[in-house]
Tab-separated table of C-alpha atoms in Angstrom:
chain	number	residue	atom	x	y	z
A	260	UNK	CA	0.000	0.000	0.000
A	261	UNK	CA	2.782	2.521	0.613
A	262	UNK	CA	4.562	1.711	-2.268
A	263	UNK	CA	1.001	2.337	-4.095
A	264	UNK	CA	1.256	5.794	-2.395
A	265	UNK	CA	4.179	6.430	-3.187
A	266	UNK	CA	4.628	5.007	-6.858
A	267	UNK	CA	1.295	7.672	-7.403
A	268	UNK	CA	3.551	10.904	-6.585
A	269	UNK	CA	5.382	10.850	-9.571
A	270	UNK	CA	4.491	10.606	-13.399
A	271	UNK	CA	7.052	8.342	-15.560
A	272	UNK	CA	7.872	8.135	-18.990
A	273	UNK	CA	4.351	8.414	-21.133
A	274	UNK	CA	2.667	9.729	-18.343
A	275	UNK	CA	4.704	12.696	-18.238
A	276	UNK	CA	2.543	14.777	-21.458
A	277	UNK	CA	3.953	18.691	-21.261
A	278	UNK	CA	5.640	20.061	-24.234
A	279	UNK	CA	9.225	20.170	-23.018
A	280	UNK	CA	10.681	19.211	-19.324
A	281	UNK	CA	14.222	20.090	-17.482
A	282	UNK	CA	16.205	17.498	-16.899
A	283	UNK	CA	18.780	17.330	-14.172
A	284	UNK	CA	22.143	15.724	-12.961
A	285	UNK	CA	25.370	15.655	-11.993
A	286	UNK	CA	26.446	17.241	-14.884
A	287	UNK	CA	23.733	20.165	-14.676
A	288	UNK	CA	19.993	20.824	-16.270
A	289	UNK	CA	19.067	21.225	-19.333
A	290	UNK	CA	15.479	21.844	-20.808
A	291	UNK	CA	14.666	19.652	-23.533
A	292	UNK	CA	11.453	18.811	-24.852
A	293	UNK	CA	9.777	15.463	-23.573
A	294	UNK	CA	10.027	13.368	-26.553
A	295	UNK	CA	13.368	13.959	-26.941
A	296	UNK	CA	13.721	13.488	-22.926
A	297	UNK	CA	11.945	9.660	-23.558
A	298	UNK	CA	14.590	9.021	-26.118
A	299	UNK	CA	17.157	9.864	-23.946
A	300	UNK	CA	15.878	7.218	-21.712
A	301	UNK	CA	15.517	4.449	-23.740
A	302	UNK	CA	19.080	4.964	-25.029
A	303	UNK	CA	20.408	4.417	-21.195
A	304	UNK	CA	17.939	1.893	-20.306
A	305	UNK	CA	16.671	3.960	-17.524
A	306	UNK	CA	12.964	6.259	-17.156
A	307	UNK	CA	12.132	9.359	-17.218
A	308	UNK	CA	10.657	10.598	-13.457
A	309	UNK	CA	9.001	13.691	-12.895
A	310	UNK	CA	10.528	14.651	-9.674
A	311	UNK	CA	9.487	18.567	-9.594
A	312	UNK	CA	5.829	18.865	-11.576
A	313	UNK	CA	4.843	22.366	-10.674
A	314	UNK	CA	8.475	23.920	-11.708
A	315	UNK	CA	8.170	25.450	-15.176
A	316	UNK	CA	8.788	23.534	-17.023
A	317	UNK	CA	8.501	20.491	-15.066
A	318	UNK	CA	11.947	18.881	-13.451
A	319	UNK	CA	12.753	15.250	-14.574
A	320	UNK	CA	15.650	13.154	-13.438
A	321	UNK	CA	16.679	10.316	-15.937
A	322	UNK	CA	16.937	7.269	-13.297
A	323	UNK	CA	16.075	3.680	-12.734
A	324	UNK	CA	12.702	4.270	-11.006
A	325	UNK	CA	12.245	0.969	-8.685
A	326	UNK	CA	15.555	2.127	-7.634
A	327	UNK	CA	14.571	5.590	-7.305
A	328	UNK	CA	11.848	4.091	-5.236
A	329	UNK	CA	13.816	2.563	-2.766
A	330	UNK	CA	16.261	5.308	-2.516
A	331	UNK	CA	13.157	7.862	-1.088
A	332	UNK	CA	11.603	4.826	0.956
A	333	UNK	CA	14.616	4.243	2.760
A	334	UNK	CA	15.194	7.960	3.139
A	335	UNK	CA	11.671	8.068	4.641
A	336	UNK	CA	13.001	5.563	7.332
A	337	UNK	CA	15.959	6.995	8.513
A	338	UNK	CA	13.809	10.519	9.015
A	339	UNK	CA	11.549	9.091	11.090
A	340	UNK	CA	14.200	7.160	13.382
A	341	UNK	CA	15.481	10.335	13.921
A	342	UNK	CA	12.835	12.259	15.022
A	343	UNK	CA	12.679	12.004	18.508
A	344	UNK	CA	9.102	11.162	20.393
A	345	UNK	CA	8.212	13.060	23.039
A	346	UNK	CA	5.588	12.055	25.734
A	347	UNK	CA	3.825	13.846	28.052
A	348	UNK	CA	4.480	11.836	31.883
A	349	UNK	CA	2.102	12.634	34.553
A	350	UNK	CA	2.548	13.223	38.323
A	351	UNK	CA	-0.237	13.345	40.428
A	352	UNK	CA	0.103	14.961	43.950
A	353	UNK	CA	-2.984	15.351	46.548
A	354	UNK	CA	-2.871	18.937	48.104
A	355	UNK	CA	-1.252	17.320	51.621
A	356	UNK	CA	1.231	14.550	49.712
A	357	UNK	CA	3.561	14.020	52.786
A	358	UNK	CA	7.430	14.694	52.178
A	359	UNK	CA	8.515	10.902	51.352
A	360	UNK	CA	5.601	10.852	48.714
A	361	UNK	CA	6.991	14.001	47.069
A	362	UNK	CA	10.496	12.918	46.498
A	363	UNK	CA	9.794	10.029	44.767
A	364	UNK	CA	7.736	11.715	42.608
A	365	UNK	CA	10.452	14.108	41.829
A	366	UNK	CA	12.707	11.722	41.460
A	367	UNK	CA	10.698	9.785	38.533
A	368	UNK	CA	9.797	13.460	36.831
A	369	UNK	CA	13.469	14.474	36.836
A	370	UNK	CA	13.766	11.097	35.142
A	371	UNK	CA	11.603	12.000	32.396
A	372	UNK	CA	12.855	15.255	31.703
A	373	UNK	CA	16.337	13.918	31.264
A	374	UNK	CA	14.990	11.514	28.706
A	375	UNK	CA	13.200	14.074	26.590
A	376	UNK	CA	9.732	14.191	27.852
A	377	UNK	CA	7.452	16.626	29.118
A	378	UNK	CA	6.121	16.463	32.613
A	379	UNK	CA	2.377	16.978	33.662
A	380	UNK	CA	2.157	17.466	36.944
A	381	UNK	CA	-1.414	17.831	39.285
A	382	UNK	CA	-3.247	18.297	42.192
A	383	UNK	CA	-6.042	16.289	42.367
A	384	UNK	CA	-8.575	18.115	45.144
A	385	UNK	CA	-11.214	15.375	46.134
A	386	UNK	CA	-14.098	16.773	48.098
A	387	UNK	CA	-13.561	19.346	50.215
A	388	UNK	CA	-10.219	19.658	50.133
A	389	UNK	CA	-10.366	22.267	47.316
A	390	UNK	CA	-10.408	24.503	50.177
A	391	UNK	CA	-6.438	23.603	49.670
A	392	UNK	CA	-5.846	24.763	46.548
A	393	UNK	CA	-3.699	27.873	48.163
A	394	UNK	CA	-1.711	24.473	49.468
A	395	UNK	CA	-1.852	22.729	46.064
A	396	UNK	CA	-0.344	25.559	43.873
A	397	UNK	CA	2.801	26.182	46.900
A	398	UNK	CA	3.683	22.458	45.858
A	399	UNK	CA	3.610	22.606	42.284
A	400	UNK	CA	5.307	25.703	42.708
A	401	UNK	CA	8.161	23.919	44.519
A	402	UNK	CA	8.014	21.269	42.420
A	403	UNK	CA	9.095	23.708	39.555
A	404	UNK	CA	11.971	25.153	41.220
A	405	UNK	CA	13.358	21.499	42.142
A	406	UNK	CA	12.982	20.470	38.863
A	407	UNK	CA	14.827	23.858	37.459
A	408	UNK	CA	17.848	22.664	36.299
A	409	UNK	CA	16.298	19.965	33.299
A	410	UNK	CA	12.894	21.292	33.071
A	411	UNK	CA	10.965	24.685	32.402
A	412	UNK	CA	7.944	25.548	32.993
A	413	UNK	CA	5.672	25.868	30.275
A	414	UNK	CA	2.542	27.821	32.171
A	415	UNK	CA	1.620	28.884	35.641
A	416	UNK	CA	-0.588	26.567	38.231
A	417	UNK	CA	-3.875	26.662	36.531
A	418	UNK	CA	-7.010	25.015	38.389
A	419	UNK	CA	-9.439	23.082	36.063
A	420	UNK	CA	-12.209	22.026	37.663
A	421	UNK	CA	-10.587	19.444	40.507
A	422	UNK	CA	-6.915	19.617	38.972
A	423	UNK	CA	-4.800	22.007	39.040
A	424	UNK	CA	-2.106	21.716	36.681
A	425	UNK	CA	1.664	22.607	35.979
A	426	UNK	CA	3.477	22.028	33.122
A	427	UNK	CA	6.833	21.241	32.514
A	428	UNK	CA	9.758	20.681	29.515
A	429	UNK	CA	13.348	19.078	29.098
A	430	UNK	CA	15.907	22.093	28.901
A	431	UNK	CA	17.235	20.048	26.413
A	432	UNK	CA	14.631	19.413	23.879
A	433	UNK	CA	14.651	16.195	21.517
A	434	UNK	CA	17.435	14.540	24.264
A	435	UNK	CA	18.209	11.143	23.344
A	436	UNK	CA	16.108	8.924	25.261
A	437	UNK	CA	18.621	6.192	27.739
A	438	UNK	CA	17.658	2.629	29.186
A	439	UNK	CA	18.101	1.741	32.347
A	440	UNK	CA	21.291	-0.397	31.176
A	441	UNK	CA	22.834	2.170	28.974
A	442	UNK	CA	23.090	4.158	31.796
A	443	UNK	CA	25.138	1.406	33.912
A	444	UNK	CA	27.414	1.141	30.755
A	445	UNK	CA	27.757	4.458	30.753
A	446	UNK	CA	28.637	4.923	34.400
A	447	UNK	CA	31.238	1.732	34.129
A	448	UNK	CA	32.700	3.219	31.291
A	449	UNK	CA	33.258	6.850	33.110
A	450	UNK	CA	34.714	4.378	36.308
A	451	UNK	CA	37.054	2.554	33.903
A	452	UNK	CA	38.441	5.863	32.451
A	453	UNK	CA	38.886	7.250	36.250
A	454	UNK	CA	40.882	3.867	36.991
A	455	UNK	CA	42.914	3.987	34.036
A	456	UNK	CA	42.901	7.564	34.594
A	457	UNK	CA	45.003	7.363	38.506
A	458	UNK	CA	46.727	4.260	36.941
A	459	UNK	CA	48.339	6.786	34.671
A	460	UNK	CA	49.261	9.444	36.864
A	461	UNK	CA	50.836	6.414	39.194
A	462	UNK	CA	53.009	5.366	36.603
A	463	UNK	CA	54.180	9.032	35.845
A	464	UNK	CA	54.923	9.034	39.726
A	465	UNK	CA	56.950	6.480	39.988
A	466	UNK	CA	58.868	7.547	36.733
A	467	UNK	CA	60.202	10.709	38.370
A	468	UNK	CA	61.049	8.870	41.295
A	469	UNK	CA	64.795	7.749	41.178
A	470	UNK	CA	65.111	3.772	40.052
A	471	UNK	CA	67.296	2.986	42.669
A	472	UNK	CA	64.447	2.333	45.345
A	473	UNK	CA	62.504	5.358	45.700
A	474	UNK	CA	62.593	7.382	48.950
A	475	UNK	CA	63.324	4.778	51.037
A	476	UNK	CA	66.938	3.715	49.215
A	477	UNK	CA	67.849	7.540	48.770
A	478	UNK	CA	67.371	7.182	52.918
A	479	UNK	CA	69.494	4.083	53.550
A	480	UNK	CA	72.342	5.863	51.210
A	481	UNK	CA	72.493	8.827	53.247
A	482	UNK	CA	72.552	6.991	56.298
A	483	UNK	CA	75.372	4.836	54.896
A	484	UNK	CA	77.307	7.783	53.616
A	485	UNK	CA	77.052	9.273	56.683
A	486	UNK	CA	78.216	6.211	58.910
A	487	UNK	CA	81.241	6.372	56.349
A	488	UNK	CA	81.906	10.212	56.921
A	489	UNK	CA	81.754	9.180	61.116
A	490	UNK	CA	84.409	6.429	60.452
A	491	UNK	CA	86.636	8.574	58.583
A	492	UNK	CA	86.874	11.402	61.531
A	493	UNK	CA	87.609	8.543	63.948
């Protein structure tokens, strides 16, 4: 079906039927008309693709077109895996969440903002306890400024109906997204470099240190030399 799609957004050969067209490639454009354009493709055993139609006149590329095909389907592919997704987490609070509650809710949004998602964040006020919604916006509004250093806020505290909402971004927009593992390789690569790292600066230790026995020979020398100078006066 997508090749279907696809195959539909481009005339070939016969079904290109304007006077003249411009063809293009490595070696520049030229406009030519169309039945000399066809010609040209026969003699190279290749077709003629309208690749521009509303240019005037019309741009054309002389190409194999199942290859041509391919070329923009796979294109179409690696686009997409770029693009990054980005979701929209949500943290829900109750206007008297006690302090234990809290931080492991900000420590799972701070997660999410590192990975490139945006944080939703609420106050859900059941019953009476709207009465709290002085209470409700003081924690968002703390939950804001702890989250300040990989997310901004994207709106004030805003009551709607029972909720009262906050809104929050990544700092870094489109961040890569890391599992939970390449995060441990990460970390055991960074110790690895900090071993080899002080394993270096060992060895260029002990290489200024004289090869004789370090500090501890130059001591026994001295003391020798001096027992020798003590001998000599006697």
């Amino acid at each position: 079906m997508k090749n279907d799609k696809m195959k539909q957004q481009y005339r070939i050969n016969e079904q290109i039927r304007v006077r003249e067209v411009r063809i293009v490639g490595e070696e520049g454009s030229s406009v030519v008309p169309t039945r000399d354009a066809l010609n040209m493709a026969r003699e190279q055993g290749v077709d003629l693709v309208e690749i521009s139609p509303n240019a005037n006149p019309p741009v054309c590329r002389l190409i194999d077109y199942s290859k041509f095909l391919y070329q923009q389907k796979k294109r179409q592919k690696e686009m997409k895996a770029k693009q990054v997704k980005v979701e929209v987490k949500e943290i829900r609070f109750g206007p008297q969440t006690d302090e234990h509650d809290y931080q492991f809710k900000l420590k799972h949004a701070k997660e999410f903002l590192e990975e490139g998602n945006k944080v939703r964040a609420y106050v859900f006020f059941r019953g009476r306890s709207i009465l709290f919604k002085e209470q409700g916006e003081v924690l968002l509004l703390r939950f804001a400024n702890d989250l300040e250093e990989v997310g901004k806020v994207e709106g004030m505290p805003s009551l709607e109906g029972k909720k009262m909402f906050l809104y929050l971004a990544p700092k870094k927009a489109g961040a890569k997204k890391m599992s939970q593992q390449a995060r441990d390789r990460e970390a055991a690569s960074q110790e690895a470099k900090d071993v080899v790292k002080q394993q270096k600066q060992e060895v260029e230790v002990d290489a200024e240190m004289p090869a004789n026995g370090g500090l501890f020979a130059n001591a026994k020398i001295s003391a020798d030399a001096l027992k020798k100078l003590t001998d000599t006066e006697d």
